[in-house]
């Protein structure tokens, strides 16, 4: 009887021991990841605070179920925090999207430019909001709306908390430059498996761009 | 004809000085019987009066079925009990505009949520669903064939040729590749031709009424510093208790939920009801004690008899029975009619004062005195009753109720005074106040002067009459305080609503028919009123319009040819889209279109906005008949021609009613002016006829009517000098003044040449002074209604009183005897 009880107790202890063995490395791994995530975010915040703006060339690759093949666009991003952004495609077509404060401008090819007010245009407001969350460099705001996970040494996986946002973006993977801590590559996974990959290169920090860059699409406008 | 019974034998002994004379009613059984009869009537009246149903319905104050019908419709629409709350943030409290806006939105969210949780409020609209932008296309897409009109399709047609399709597909392709692509992907896939945007454009009609924009579901002002909350009250906001209850709730909610720097203001019925109630309370708290003190002092000093309180009280014993009669005749009665009717019963106090003074101070014994008083009291009662009989025919329901109460009350009050006062009042030797000496105009010069002054007053009144305007606008009796006015100004500045509005109501027994009528309103306004109107018609077209649009839709796509899907797919493929990218869109395009399910819209994401413009029968209160669905369209009246045009158009349309302040004002003014002219003329004619029948001699007739003429002239002259506008209070109190002043003439003329004339003049003076003190003190009220009431009585009685004392005796043709001759020597004179 006593032996049986001892066996029962030791069986519990063995199980407990096994559980501890299984859990401890994970727990220590989670704590470690959290620290690494915090360190990365701190670096990103610091880089963003030090750098008011940037200008980068980029390549965008879209794999959408609606497209018959992956589509590659090339262009340039100009960004001045906190509220000026110019997203320009140079090839295969010329197209510009500008956000400046609460207003914006969109030009497609030879079509006349379309001005919009973010307060009145809910779609563009949502677009601007997401872009600034991803590129604004304020991880506190980002963390309010997204789950943040470390997916690599300098790679951040972010997933929306709001099911409404999750309807069109399921996750973003942002790969930071280990030196400058500026985004180097962004992968946006959309509902239904669609993927958008942005690769930034030739980045210039604090380029001090002409204000006209955020007021006009081109020379004519 | 003499008023007093000249053949009466004064057989009863005079009361002896120094001794308390016996009660005039010799038989105690008779007195008991009188009291029993009166108490029985009072108790029966009380029993019935307690079952009276009182309402605060403002409609009872308005004349004419048409006007009342219009305002009843407004009540059924919920507009009377609607709250418009503006929350405004002071940006100085916050470091940035964004933070100020966030605080404002937080305040709206929390306060709106707390309001919606209260049972006092219904349909609190403070934030549209935040996912409205995402959900709206899904909700509307199935109904595009019936939401797009002929113009929309005509605008689309040229874009659907080969080049057009290629351009559309290239635009879609570029859009999907832009940063906006993720957000608009579903929309491009389901609506690549952009069929939805024209429909969404027309939905702006749902919020056309105010300047501003929907931001994150909040309705914000242009400067983003203010937000709007709309709510319907479950309590009547024209009733002070209901308004106070809702006001207390709002104060509590706002205090608990608004962040620092966010203030709130409210417009609608609630602040006006409360401001008026508080103003009346303030006035009455100050003026009633003053009036009561002055009245009692005057009566006690003038009569030196505490029993005078009984004289004042006995006529009001008639009130319960009179209220009961009013209730039996009219059913539910207006609170205003009840209040004013009881005040009008106060006219009967004059009769009681005459009876009291005759019993207490005249010689001849009670029976002889009462016999002598019978004629003037009957005549005066008849003429006063005649005035109120005329008022029974007013087009304003509350006037009729008031007249019933006053008429019954005065008749009963005179009867009670006649029966009860002789059982209480014993002759007294104490003379009237020593200061009171009846004025006697003995010289021709003084008589001529008085007559000239009187004639001047009459001429002045006559000349001023054409300049008077009757205003039916009840706002002249409104007393908004500074806060109410400031909130209204802030609302206009913030939301940009300057001009007057017209409410166009489509009503029918079923929602489908009401929507058809509403479509007619929409079409008419689109053609004639430009853009300044708010309507649900683009979202809820009626079956007739839907059937037409379905036919147009099918014809439109038939005209594009059977090969359209193939051409569309080709254009999509050339732009870079996968072969099946738009299959679901093409399947919907070629499917059998269906009619819009109104219930789906009414329970969908746009429900909060639609609910403010639709009222189902069950939402319109229990008492309202007939059961109808009501759809509201509001149009801003920017041009003076717009309302007449709208009214003329709606006149020929079934199920459509146009409501507007301007329309009511005109109708109310016309009807009340008609009432004023017809009722006053009829009352004047009646008074004249009664006077002629009873007095016959032209001089006596003129003498009786002289105080009435003076009162009318003085009231007209004063109104002319102070702006020339008459309102409902002037009309009501004017009728009361006529009723009072004709009695002065009757009593004075009936007493002419008799020994009791001094007592009569004292009685007339006490009655006039009482009325002037009781009502005249209200001339100092700040509330315009009370002020109008007071000033009317002050002017009218102020002119009628001296006319009765000075002019009527001269016109009657006999000099009144002096007080010394009339009053037996008493203790007051040693």
mmCIF file with all atom_site columns, C-alpha atoms in Angstrom, chain B residues 403-475:
data_model
loop_
_atom_site.group_PDB
_atom_site.id
_atom_site.type_symbol
_atom_site.label_atom_id
_atom_site.label_alt_id
_atom_site.label_comp_id
_atom_site.label_asym_id
_atom_site.label_entity_id
_atom_site.label_seq_id
_atom_site.pdbx_PDB_ins_code
_atom_site.Cartn_x
_atom_site.Cartn_y
_atom_site.Cartn_z
_atom_site.occupancy
_atom_site.B_iso_or_equiv
_atom_site.pdbx_formal_charge
_atom_site.auth_seq_id
_atom_site.auth_comp_id
_atom_site.auth_asym_id
_atom_site.auth_atom_id
_atom_site.pdbx_PDB_model_num
ATOM 1  C CA . UNK B 1 403 ? -65.056 79.213  -21.471 1.00 0.00 ? 403 UNK B CA 1
ATOM 2  C CA . UNK B 1 404 ? -66.966 76.141  -20.255 1.00 0.00 ? 404 UNK B CA 1
ATOM 3  C CA . UNK B 1 405 ? -65.103 76.207  -16.961 1.00 0.00 ? 405 UNK B CA 1
ATOM 4  C CA . UNK B 1 406 ? -65.456 79.970  -16.484 1.00 0.00 ? 406 UNK B CA 1
ATOM 5  C CA . UNK B 1 407 ? -69.112 80.016  -17.482 1.00 0.00 ? 407 UNK B CA 1
ATOM 6  C CA . UNK B 1 408 ? -70.109 77.145  -15.209 1.00 0.00 ? 408 UNK B CA 1
ATOM 7  C CA . UNK B 1 409 ? -67.859 78.425  -12.464 1.00 0.00 ? 409 UNK B CA 1
ATOM 8  C CA . UNK B 1 410 ? -69.181 81.980  -12.527 1.00 0.00 ? 410 UNK B CA 1
ATOM 9  C CA . UNK B 1 411 ? -72.825 80.886  -12.568 1.00 0.00 ? 411 UNK B CA 1
ATOM 10 C CA . UNK B 1 412 ? -72.247 78.506  -9.648  1.00 0.00 ? 412 UNK B CA 1
ATOM 11 C CA . UNK B 1 413 ? -70.071 81.010  -7.788  1.00 0.00 ? 413 UNK B CA 1
ATOM 12 C CA . UNK B 1 414 ? -72.782 83.687  -7.991  1.00 0.00 ? 414 UNK B CA 1
ATOM 13 C CA . UNK B 1 415 ? -75.352 81.138  -6.842  1.00 0.00 ? 415 UNK B CA 1
ATOM 14 C CA . UNK B 1 416 ? -73.163 80.023  -3.910  1.00 0.00 ? 416 UNK B CA 1
ATOM 15 C CA . UNK B 1 417 ? -72.436 83.624  -2.892  1.00 0.00 ? 417 UNK B CA 1
ATOM 16 C CA . UNK B 1 418 ? -76.123 84.419  -3.086  1.00 0.00 ? 418 UNK B CA 1
ATOM 17 C CA . UNK B 1 419 ? -77.039 81.425  -0.955  1.00 0.00 ? 419 UNK B CA 1
ATOM 18 C CA . UNK B 1 420 ? -74.218 81.414  1.582   1.00 0.00 ? 420 UNK B CA 1
ATOM 19 C CA . UNK B 1 421 ? -73.188 84.993  2.206   1.00 0.00 ? 421 UNK B CA 1
ATOM 20 C CA . UNK B 1 422 ? -76.521 85.951  3.799   1.00 0.00 ? 422 UNK B CA 1
ATOM 21 C CA . UNK B 1 423 ? -75.991 83.095  6.277   1.00 0.00 ? 423 UNK B CA 1
ATOM 22 C CA . UNK B 1 424 ? -72.660 84.559  7.359   1.00 0.00 ? 424 UNK B CA 1
ATOM 23 C CA . UNK B 1 425 ? -72.722 88.306  6.970   1.00 0.00 ? 425 UNK B CA 1
ATOM 24 C CA . UNK B 1 426 ? -74.367 90.501  9.565   1.00 0.00 ? 426 UNK B CA 1
ATOM 25 C CA . UNK B 1 427 ? -74.860 94.218  9.118   1.00 0.00 ? 427 UNK B CA 1
ATOM 26 C CA . UNK B 1 428 ? -71.957 96.163  10.553  1.00 0.00 ? 428 UNK B CA 1
ATOM 27 C CA . UNK B 1 429 ? -71.791 99.688  11.638  1.00 0.00 ? 429 UNK B CA 1
ATOM 28 C CA . UNK B 1 430 ? -68.200 100.154 10.732  1.00 0.00 ? 430 UNK B CA 1
ATOM 29 C CA . UNK B 1 431 ? -68.092 102.471 7.725   1.00 0.00 ? 431 UNK B CA 1
ATOM 30 C CA . UNK B 1 432 ? -65.930 102.042 4.710   1.00 0.00 ? 432 UNK B CA 1
ATOM 31 C CA . UNK B 1 433 ? -62.406 103.301 4.979   1.00 0.00 ? 433 UNK B CA 1
ATOM 32 C CA . UNK B 1 434 ? -62.478 106.933 5.886   1.00 0.00 ? 434 UNK B CA 1
ATOM 33 C CA . UNK B 1 435 ? -60.328 107.767 2.936   1.00 0.00 ? 435 UNK B CA 1
ATOM 34 C CA . UNK B 1 436 ? -62.970 106.531 0.576   1.00 0.00 ? 436 UNK B CA 1
ATOM 35 C CA . UNK B 1 437 ? -65.330 109.215 -0.601  1.00 0.00 ? 437 UNK B CA 1
ATOM 36 C CA . UNK B 1 438 ? -67.260 108.527 -3.787  1.00 0.00 ? 438 UNK B CA 1
ATOM 37 C CA . UNK B 1 439 ? -66.267 111.128 -6.353  1.00 0.00 ? 439 UNK B CA 1
ATOM 38 C CA . UNK B 1 440 ? -69.092 113.405 -7.330  1.00 0.00 ? 440 UNK B CA 1
ATOM 39 C CA . UNK B 1 441 ? -68.876 115.643 -10.363 1.00 0.00 ? 441 UNK B CA 1
ATOM 40 C CA . UNK B 1 442 ? -71.316 118.358 -9.632  1.00 0.00 ? 442 UNK B CA 1
ATOM 41 C CA . UNK B 1 443 ? -70.108 121.146 -11.912 1.00 0.00 ? 443 UNK B CA 1
ATOM 42 C CA . UNK B 1 444 ? -70.728 121.140 -15.654 1.00 0.00 ? 444 UNK B CA 1
ATOM 43 C CA . UNK B 1 445 ? -67.118 122.069 -16.236 1.00 0.00 ? 445 UNK B CA 1
ATOM 44 C CA . UNK B 1 446 ? -65.739 119.016 -14.479 1.00 0.00 ? 446 UNK B CA 1
ATOM 45 C CA . UNK B 1 447 ? -68.297 116.777 -16.175 1.00 0.00 ? 447 UNK B CA 1
ATOM 46 C CA . UNK B 1 448 ? -67.362 118.196 -19.566 1.00 0.00 ? 448 UNK B CA 1
ATOM 47 C CA . UNK B 1 449 ? -63.682 117.727 -18.836 1.00 0.00 ? 449 UNK B CA 1
ATOM 48 C CA . UNK B 1 450 ? -64.203 114.101 -17.834 1.00 0.00 ? 450 UNK B CA 1
ATOM 49 C CA . UNK B 1 451 ? -66.333 113.429 -20.918 1.00 0.00 ? 451 UNK B CA 1
ATOM 50 C CA . UNK B 1 452 ? -63.731 115.064 -23.163 1.00 0.00 ? 452 UNK B CA 1
ATOM 51 C CA . UNK B 1 453 ? -60.959 112.972 -21.655 1.00 0.00 ? 453 UNK B CA 1
ATOM 52 C CA . UNK B 1 454 ? -63.036 109.860 -22.073 1.00 0.00 ? 454 UNK B CA 1
ATOM 53 C CA . UNK B 1 455 ? -63.878 110.753 -25.677 1.00 0.00 ? 455 UNK B CA 1
ATOM 54 C CA . UNK B 1 456 ? -60.166 111.331 -26.284 1.00 0.00 ? 456 UNK B CA 1
ATOM 55 C CA . UNK B 1 457 ? -59.383 107.885 -24.956 1.00 0.00 ? 457 UNK B CA 1
ATOM 56 C CA . UNK B 1 458 ? -62.027 106.317 -27.191 1.00 0.00 ? 458 UNK B CA 1
ATOM 57 C CA . UNK B 1 459 ? -60.837 108.191 -30.268 1.00 0.00 ? 459 UNK B CA 1
ATOM 58 C CA . UNK B 1 460 ? -57.241 107.206 -29.503 1.00 0.00 ? 460 UNK B CA 1
ATOM 59 C CA . UNK B 1 461 ? -58.283 103.557 -29.237 1.00 0.00 ? 461 UNK B CA 1
ATOM 60 C CA . UNK B 1 462 ? -60.362 103.744 -32.402 1.00 0.00 ? 462 UNK B CA 1
ATOM 61 C CA . UNK B 1 463 ? -57.514 105.289 -34.403 1.00 0.00 ? 463 UNK B CA 1
ATOM 62 C CA . UNK B 1 464 ? -54.987 102.784 -33.064 1.00 0.00 ? 464 UNK B CA 1
ATOM 63 C CA . UNK B 1 465 ? -57.050 99.700  -33.835 1.00 0.00 ? 465 UNK B CA 1
ATOM 64 C CA . UNK B 1 466 ? -56.120 99.444  -37.550 1.00 0.00 ? 466 UNK B CA 1
ATOM 65 C CA . UNK B 1 467 ? -52.428 99.495  -36.652 1.00 0.00 ? 467 UNK B CA 1
ATOM 66 C CA . UNK B 1 468 ? -52.632 96.429  -34.440 1.00 0.00 ? 468 UNK B CA 1
ATOM 67 C CA . UNK B 1 469 ? -51.395 93.081  -35.700 1.00 0.00 ? 469 UNK B CA 1
ATOM 68 C CA . UNK B 1 470 ? -52.353 89.773  -34.237 1.00 0.00 ? 470 UNK B CA 1
ATOM 69 C CA . UNK B 1 471 ? -49.408 87.396  -34.060 1.00 0.00 ? 471 UNK B CA 1
ATOM 70 C CA . UNK B 1 472 ? -50.176 83.726  -33.959 1.00 0.00 ? 472 UNK B CA 1
ATOM 71 C CA . UNK B 1 473 ? -46.523 82.913  -33.425 1.00 0.00 ? 473 UNK B CA 1
ATOM 72 C CA . UNK B 1 474 ? -46.445 81.256  -30.036 1.00 0.00 ? 474 UNK B CA 1
ATOM 73 C CA . UNK B 1 475 ? -42.750 82.136  -29.813 1.00 0.00 ? 475 UNK B CA 1
#
